[in-house]
PDB file of C-alpha atoms in Angstrom:
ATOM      1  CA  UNK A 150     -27.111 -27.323  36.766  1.00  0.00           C
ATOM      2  CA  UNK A 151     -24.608 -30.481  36.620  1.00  0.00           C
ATOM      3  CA  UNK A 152     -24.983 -32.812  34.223  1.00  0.00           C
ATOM      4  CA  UNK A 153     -24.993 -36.186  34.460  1.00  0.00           C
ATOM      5  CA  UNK A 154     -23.814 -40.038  32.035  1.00  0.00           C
ATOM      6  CA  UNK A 155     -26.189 -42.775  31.975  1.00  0.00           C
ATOM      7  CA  UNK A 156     -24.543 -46.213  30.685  1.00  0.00           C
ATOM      8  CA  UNK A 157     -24.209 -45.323  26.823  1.00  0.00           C
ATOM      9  CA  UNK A 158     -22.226 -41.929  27.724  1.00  0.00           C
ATOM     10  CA  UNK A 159     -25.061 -39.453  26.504  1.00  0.00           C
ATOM     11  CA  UNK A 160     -25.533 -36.244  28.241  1.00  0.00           C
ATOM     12  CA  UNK A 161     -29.069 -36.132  30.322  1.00  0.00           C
ATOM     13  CA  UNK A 162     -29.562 -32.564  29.141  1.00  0.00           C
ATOM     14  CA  UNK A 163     -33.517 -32.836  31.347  1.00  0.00           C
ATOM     15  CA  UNK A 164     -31.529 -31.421  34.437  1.00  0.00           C
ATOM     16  CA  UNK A 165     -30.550 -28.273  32.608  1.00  0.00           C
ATOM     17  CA  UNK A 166     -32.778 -24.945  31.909  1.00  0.00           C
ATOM     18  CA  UNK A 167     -31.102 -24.242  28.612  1.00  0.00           C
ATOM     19  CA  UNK A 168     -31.177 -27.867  26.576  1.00  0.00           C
ATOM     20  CA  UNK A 169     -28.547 -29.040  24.177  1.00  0.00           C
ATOM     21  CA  UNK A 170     -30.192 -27.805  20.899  1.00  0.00           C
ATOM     22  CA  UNK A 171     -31.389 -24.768  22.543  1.00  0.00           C
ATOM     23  CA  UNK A 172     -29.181 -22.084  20.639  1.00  0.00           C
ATOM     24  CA  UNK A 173     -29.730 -24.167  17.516  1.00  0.00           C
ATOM     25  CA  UNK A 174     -33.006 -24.406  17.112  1.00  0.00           C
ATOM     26  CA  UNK A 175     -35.900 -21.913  15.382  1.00  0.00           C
ATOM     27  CA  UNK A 176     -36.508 -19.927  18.831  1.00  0.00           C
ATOM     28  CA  UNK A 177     -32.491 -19.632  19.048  1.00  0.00           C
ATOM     29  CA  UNK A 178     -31.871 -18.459  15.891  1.00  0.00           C
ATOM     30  CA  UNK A 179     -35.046 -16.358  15.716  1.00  0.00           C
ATOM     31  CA  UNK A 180     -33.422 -14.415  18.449  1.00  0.00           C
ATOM     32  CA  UNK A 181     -29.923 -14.318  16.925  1.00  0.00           C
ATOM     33  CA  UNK A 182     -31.345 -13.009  13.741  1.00  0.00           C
ATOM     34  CA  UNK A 183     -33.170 -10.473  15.696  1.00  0.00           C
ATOM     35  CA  UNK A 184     -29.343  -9.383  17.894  1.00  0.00           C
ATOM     36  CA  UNK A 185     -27.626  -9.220  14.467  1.00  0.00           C
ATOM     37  CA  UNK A 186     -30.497  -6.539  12.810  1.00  0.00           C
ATOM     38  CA  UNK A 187     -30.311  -4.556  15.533  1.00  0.00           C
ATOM     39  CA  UNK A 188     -26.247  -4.687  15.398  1.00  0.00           C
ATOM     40  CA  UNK A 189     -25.999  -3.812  12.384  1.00  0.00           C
ATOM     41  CA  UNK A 190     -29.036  -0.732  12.788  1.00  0.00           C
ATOM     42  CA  UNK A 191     -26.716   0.469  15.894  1.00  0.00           C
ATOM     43  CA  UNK A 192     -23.882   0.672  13.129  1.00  0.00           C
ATOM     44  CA  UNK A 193     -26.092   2.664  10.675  1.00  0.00           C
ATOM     45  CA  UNK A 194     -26.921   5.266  13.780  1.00  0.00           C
ATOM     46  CA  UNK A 195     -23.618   5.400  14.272  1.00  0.00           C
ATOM     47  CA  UNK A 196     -22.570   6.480  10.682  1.00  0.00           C
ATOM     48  CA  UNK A 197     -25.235   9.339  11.282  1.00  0.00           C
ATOM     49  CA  UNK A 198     -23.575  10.429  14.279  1.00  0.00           C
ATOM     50  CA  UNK A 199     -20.125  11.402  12.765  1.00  0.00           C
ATOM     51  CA  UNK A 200     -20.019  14.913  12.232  1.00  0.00           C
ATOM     52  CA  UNK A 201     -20.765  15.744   8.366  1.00  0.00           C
ATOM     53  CA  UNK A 202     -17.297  16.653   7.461  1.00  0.00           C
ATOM     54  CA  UNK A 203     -15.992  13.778   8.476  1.00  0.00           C
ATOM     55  CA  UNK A 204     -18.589  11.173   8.041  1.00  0.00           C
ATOM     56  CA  UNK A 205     -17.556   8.030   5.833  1.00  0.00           C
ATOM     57  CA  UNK A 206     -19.355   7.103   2.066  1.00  0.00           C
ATOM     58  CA  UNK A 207     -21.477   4.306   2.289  1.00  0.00           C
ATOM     59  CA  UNK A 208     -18.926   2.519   0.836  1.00  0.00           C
ATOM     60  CA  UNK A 209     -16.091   3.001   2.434  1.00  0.00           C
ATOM     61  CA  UNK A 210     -18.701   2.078   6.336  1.00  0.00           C
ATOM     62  CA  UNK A 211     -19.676  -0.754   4.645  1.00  0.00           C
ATOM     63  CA  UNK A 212     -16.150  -1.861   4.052  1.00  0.00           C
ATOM     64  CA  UNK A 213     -15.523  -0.892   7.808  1.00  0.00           C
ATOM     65  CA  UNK A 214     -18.470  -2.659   9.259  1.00  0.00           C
ATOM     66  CA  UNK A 215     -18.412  -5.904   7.057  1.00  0.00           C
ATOM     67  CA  UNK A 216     -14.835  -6.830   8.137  1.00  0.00           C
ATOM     68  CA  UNK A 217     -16.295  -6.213  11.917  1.00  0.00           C
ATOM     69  CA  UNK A 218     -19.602  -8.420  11.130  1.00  0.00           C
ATOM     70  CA  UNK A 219     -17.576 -11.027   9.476  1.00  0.00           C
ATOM     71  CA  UNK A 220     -15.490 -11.286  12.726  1.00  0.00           C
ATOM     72  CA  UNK A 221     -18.600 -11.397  15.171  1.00  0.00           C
ATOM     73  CA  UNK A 222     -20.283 -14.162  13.032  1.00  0.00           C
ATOM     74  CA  UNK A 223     -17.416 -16.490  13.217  1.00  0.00           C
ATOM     75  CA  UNK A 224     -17.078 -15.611  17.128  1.00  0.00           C
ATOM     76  CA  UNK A 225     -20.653 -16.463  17.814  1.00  0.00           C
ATOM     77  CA  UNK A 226     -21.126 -19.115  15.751  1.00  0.00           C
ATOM     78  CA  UNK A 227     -17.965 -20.681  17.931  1.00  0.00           C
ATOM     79  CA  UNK A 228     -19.615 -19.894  21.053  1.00  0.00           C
ATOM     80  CA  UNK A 229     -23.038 -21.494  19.934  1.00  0.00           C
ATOM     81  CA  UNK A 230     -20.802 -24.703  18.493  1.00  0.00           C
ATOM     82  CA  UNK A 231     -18.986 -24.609  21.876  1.00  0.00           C
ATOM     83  CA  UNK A 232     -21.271 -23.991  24.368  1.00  0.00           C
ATOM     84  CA  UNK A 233     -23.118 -27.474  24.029  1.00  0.00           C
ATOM     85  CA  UNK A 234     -19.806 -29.122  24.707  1.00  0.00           C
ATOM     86  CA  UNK A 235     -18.679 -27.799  28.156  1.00  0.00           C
ATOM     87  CA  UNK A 236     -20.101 -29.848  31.122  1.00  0.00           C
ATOM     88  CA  UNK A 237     -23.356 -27.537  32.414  1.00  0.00           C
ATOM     89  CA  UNK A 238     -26.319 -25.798  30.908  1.00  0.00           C
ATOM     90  CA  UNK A 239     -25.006 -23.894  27.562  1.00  0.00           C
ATOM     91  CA  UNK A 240     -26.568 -21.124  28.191  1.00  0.00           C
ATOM     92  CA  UNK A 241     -24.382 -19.997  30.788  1.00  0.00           C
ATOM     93  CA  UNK A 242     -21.476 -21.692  28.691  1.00  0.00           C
ATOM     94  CA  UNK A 243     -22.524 -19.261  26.282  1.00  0.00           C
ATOM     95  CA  UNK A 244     -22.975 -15.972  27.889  1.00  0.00           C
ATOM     96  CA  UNK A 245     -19.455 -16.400  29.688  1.00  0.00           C
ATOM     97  CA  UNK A 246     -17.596 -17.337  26.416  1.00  0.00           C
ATOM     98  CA  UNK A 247     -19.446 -13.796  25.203  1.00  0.00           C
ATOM     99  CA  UNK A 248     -18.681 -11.627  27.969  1.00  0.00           C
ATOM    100  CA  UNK A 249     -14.667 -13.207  27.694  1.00  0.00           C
ATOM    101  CA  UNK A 250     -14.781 -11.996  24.276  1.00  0.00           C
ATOM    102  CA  UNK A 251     -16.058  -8.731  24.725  1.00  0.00           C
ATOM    103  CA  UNK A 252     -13.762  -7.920  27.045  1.00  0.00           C
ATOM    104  CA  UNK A 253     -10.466  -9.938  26.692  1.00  0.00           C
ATOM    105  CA  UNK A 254     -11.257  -9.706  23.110  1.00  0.00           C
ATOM    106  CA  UNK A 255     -11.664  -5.988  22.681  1.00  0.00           C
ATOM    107  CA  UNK A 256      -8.200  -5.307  23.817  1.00  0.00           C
ATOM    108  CA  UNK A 257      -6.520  -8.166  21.682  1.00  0.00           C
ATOM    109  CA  UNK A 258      -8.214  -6.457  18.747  1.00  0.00           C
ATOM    110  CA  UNK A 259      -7.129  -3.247  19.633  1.00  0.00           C
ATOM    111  CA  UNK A 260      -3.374  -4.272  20.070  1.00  0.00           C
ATOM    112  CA  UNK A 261      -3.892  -6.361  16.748  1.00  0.00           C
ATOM    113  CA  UNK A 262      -5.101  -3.293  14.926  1.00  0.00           C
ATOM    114  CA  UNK A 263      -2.850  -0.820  16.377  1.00  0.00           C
ATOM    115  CA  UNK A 264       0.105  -3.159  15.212  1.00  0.00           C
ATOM    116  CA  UNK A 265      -1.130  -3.425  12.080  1.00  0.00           C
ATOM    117  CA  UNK A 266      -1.116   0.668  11.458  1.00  0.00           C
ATOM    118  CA  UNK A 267       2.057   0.864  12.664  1.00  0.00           C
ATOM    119  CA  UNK A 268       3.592  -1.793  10.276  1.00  0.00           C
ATOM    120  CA  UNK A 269       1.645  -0.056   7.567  1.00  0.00           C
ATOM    121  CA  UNK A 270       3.267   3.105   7.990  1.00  0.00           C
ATOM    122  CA  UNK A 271       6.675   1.822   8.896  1.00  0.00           C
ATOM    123  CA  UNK A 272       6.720  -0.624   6.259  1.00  0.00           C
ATOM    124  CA  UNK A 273       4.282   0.982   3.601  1.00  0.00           C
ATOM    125  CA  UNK A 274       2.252  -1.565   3.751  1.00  0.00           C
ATOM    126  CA  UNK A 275      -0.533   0.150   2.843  1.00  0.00           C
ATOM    127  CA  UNK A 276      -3.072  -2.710   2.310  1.00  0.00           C
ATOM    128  CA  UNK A 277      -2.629  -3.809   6.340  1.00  0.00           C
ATOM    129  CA  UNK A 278      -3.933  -0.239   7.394  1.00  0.00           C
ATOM    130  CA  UNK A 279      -7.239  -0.372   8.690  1.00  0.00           C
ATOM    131  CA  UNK A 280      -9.688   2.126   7.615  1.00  0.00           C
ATOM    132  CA  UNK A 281      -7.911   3.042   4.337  1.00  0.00           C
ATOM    133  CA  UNK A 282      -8.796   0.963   0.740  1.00  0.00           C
ATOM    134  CA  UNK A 283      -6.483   2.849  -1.673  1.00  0.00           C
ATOM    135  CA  UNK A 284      -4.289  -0.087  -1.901  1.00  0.00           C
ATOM    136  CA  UNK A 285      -5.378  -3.353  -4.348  1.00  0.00           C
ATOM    137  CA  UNK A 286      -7.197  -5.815  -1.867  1.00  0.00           C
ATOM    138  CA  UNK A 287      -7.159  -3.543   1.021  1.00  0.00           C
ATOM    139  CA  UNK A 288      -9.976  -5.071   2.245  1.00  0.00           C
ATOM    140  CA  UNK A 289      -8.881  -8.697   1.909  1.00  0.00           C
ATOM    141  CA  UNK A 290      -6.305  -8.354   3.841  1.00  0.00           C
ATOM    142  CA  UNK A 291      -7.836  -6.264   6.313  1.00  0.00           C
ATOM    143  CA  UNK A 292     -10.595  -8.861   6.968  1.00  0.00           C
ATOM    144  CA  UNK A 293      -8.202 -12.051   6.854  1.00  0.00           C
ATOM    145  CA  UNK A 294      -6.128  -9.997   9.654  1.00  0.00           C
ATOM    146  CA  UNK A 295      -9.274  -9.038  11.635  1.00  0.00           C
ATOM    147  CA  UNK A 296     -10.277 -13.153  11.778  1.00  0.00           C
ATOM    148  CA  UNK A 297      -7.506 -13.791  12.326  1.00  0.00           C
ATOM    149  CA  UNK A 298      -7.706 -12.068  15.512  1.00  0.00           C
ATOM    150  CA  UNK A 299     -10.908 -13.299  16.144  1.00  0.00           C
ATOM    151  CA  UNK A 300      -9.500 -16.569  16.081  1.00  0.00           C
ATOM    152  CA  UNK A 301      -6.327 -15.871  18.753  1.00  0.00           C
ATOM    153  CA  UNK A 302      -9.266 -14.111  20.715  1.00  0.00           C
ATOM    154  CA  UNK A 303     -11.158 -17.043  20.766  1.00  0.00           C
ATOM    155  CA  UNK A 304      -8.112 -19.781  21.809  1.00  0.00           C
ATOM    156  CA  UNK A 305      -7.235 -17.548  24.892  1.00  0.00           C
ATOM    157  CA  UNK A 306     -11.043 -17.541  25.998  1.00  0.00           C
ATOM    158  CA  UNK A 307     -11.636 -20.895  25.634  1.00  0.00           C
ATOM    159  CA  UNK A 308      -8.068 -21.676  27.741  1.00  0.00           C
ATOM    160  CA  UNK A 309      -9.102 -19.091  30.110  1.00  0.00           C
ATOM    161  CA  UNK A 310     -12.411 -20.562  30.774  1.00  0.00           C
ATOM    162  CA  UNK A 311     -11.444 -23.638  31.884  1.00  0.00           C
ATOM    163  CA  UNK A 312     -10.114 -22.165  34.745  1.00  0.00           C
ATOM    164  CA  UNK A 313     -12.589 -23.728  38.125  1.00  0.00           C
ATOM    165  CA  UNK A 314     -13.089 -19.877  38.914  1.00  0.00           C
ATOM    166  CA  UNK A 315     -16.102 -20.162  36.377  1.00  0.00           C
ATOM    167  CA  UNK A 316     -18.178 -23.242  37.198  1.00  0.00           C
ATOM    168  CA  UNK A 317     -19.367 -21.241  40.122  1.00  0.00           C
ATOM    169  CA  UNK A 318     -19.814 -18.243  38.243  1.00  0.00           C
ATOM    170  CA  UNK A 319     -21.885 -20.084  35.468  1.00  0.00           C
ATOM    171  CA  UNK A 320     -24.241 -21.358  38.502  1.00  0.00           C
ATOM    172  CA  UNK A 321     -24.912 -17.634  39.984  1.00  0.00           C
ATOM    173  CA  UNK A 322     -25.261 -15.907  36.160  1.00  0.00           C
ATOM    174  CA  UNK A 323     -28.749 -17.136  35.780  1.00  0.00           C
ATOM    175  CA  UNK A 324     -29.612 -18.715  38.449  1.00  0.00           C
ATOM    176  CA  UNK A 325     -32.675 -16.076  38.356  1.00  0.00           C
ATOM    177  CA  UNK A 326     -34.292 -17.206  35.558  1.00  0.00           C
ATOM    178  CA  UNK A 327     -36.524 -20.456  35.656  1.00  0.00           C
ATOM    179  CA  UNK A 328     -38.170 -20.095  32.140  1.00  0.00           C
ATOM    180  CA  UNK A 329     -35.516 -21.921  29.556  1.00  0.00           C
ATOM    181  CA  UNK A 330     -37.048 -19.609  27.125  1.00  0.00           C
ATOM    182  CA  UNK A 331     -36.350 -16.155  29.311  1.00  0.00           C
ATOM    183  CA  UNK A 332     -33.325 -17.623  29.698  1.00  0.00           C
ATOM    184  CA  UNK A 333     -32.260 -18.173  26.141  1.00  0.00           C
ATOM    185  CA  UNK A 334     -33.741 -14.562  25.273  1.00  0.00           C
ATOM    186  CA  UNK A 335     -31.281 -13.401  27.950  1.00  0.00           C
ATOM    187  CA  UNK A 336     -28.478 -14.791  26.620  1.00  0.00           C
ATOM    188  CA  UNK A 337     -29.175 -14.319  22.840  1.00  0.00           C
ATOM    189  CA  UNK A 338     -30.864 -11.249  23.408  1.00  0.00           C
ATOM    190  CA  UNK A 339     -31.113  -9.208  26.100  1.00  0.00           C
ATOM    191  CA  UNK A 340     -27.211  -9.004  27.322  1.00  0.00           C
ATOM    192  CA  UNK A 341     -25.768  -8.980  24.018  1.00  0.00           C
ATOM    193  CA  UNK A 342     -27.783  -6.455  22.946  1.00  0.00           C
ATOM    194  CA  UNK A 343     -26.735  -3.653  25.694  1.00  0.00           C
ATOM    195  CA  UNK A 344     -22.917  -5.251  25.408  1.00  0.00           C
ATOM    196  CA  UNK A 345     -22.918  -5.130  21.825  1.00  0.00           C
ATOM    197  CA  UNK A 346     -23.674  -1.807  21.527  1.00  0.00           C
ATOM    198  CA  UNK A 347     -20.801  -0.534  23.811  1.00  0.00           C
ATOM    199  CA  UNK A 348     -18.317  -3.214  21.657  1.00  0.00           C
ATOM    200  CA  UNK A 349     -19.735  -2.644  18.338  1.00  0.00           C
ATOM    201  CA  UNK A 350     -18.881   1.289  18.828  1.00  0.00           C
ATOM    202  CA  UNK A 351     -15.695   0.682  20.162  1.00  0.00           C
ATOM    203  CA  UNK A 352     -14.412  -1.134  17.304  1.00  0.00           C
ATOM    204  CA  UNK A 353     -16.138   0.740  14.525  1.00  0.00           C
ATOM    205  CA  UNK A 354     -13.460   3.699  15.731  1.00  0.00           C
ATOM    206  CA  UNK A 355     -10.811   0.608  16.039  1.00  0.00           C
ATOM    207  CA  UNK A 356     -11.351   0.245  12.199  1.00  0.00           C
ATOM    208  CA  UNK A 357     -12.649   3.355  10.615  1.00  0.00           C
ATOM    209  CA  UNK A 358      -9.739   6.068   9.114  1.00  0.00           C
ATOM    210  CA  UNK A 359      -9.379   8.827  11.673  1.00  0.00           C
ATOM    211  CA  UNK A 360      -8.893  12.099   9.848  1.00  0.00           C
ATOM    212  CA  UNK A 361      -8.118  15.759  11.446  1.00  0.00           C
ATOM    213  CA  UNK A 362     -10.341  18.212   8.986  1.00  0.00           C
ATOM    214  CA  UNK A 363     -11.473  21.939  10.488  1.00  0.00           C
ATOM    215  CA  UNK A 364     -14.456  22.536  10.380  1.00  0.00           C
ATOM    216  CA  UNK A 365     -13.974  26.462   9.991  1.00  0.00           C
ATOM    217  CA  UNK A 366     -11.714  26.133   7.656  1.00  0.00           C
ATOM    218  CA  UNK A 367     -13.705  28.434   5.381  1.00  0.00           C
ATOM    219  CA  UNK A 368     -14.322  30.733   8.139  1.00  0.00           C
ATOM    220  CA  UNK A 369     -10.240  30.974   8.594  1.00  0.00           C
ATOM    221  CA  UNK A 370     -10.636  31.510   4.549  1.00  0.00           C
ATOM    222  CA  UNK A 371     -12.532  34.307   4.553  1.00  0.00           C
ATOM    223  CA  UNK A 372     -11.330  36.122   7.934  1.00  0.00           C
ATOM    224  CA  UNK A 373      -7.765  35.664   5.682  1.00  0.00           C
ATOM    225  CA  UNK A 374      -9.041  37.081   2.867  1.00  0.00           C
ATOM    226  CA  UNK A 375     -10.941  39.852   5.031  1.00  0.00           C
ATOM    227  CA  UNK A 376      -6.817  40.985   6.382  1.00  0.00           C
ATOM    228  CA  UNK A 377      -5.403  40.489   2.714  1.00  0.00           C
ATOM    229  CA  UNK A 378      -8.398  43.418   1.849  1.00  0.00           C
ATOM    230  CA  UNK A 379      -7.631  45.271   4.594  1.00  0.00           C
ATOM    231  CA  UNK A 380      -3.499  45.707   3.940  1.00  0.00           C
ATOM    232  CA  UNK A 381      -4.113  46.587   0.305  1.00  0.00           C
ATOM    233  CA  UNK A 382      -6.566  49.114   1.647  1.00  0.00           C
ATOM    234  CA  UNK A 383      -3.837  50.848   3.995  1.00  0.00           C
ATOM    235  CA  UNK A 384      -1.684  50.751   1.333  1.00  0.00           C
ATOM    236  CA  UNK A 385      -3.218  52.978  -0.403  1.00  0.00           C
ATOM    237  CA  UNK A 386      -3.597  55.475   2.143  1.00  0.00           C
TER     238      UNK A 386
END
């Protein structure tokens, strides 16, 4: 798994299961283009599982979801840039710079977002609060903030990874896997996949507008209107 320098200083990448160009060529991107249509399908299910008095226009999810798949692209396209560059295979570069950010990262974006809503309310900043477009470039701003996050996510992982703690756990993550082609689909595939439906989920509700609507309100309406009926009726009597 080490790599080693002949005289000229280039990397002998022949030691390695996962290559140098591995994540950038056709098989890696096949498989990245197959990870981002089924993130954004798990998305789509999602919108279909909010109850139907509270589930968002198409327009207002897609605002919601493109801010969240404009932050994942610019993640993983710094973990495939990055990966190549730390000493080792890049697969396992890669798969630990993911898990970091689905982990560390969820709860910087949570504190980010949470922030945010409470400057928007104490400030009236209306465009900063997440979930709601009323305000002119709502979703500008939203989506500059949200990178932005992405990007503070993304120094902390790559200063917490050099920490030694993880050259042993990049040797025992896939030490398993023999193929360099099971082992790319497990790292561009497989493990994102089950992760990025848990984070994908998670920060949908981070970003979406949380409203409080009965859903018997009409019920409470009519059982109302059923007492009004019945007073008028004693009334009388």
């Amino acid at each position: 798994m080490n790599t080693t320098l002949d005289d000229s200083g280039s990397t002998e990448w022949s030691t390695l299961h996962c290559s140098k160009d591995a994540l950038t060529d056709f098989f890696g991107w096949f498989l990245q283009g197959i990870l981002a249509t089924l993130a954004f399908t798990c998305l789509i299910g999602k919108r279909f599982c909010e109850p139907l008095y509270n589930r968002r226009s198409w327009e207002t999810w897609w605002y919601d979801t493109s801010k969240q798949g404009i932050g994942a692209m610019v993640i993983h396209m710094t973990n495939v840039y990055l990966a190549p560059l730390f000493q080792g295979d890049p697969c396992t570069w890669y798969i630990i710079n993911f898990l970091l950010d689905s982990t560390i990262g969820l709860f910087i974006i949570y504190i980010g977002i949470k922030t945010c809503q409470y400057l928007a309310r104490k400030k009236k900043w209306d465009a900063i609060n997440f979930g709601e477009y009323g305000a002119p470039k709502s979703w500008l701003y939203q989506t500059w903030i949200y990178v932005g996050l992405m990007a503070i996510v993304k120094l902390i992982t790559t200063l917490f990874i050099q920490l030694d703690i993880w050259d042993n756990v990049k040797n025992f993550v896939l030490s398993p896997f023999k193929d360099p082609r099971i082992e790319l689909a497990v790292v561009m595939l497989v493990i994102p996949f089950f992760v990025n439906i848990l984070i994908f989920w998670v920060t949908d509700n981070f970003l979406m507008r949380h409203t409080r609507k009965k859903r018997n309100t009409g019920t409470a309406h009519h059982h109302g209107r059923e007492h009004s009926l019945l007073q008028k009726a004693m009334k009388k009597f």
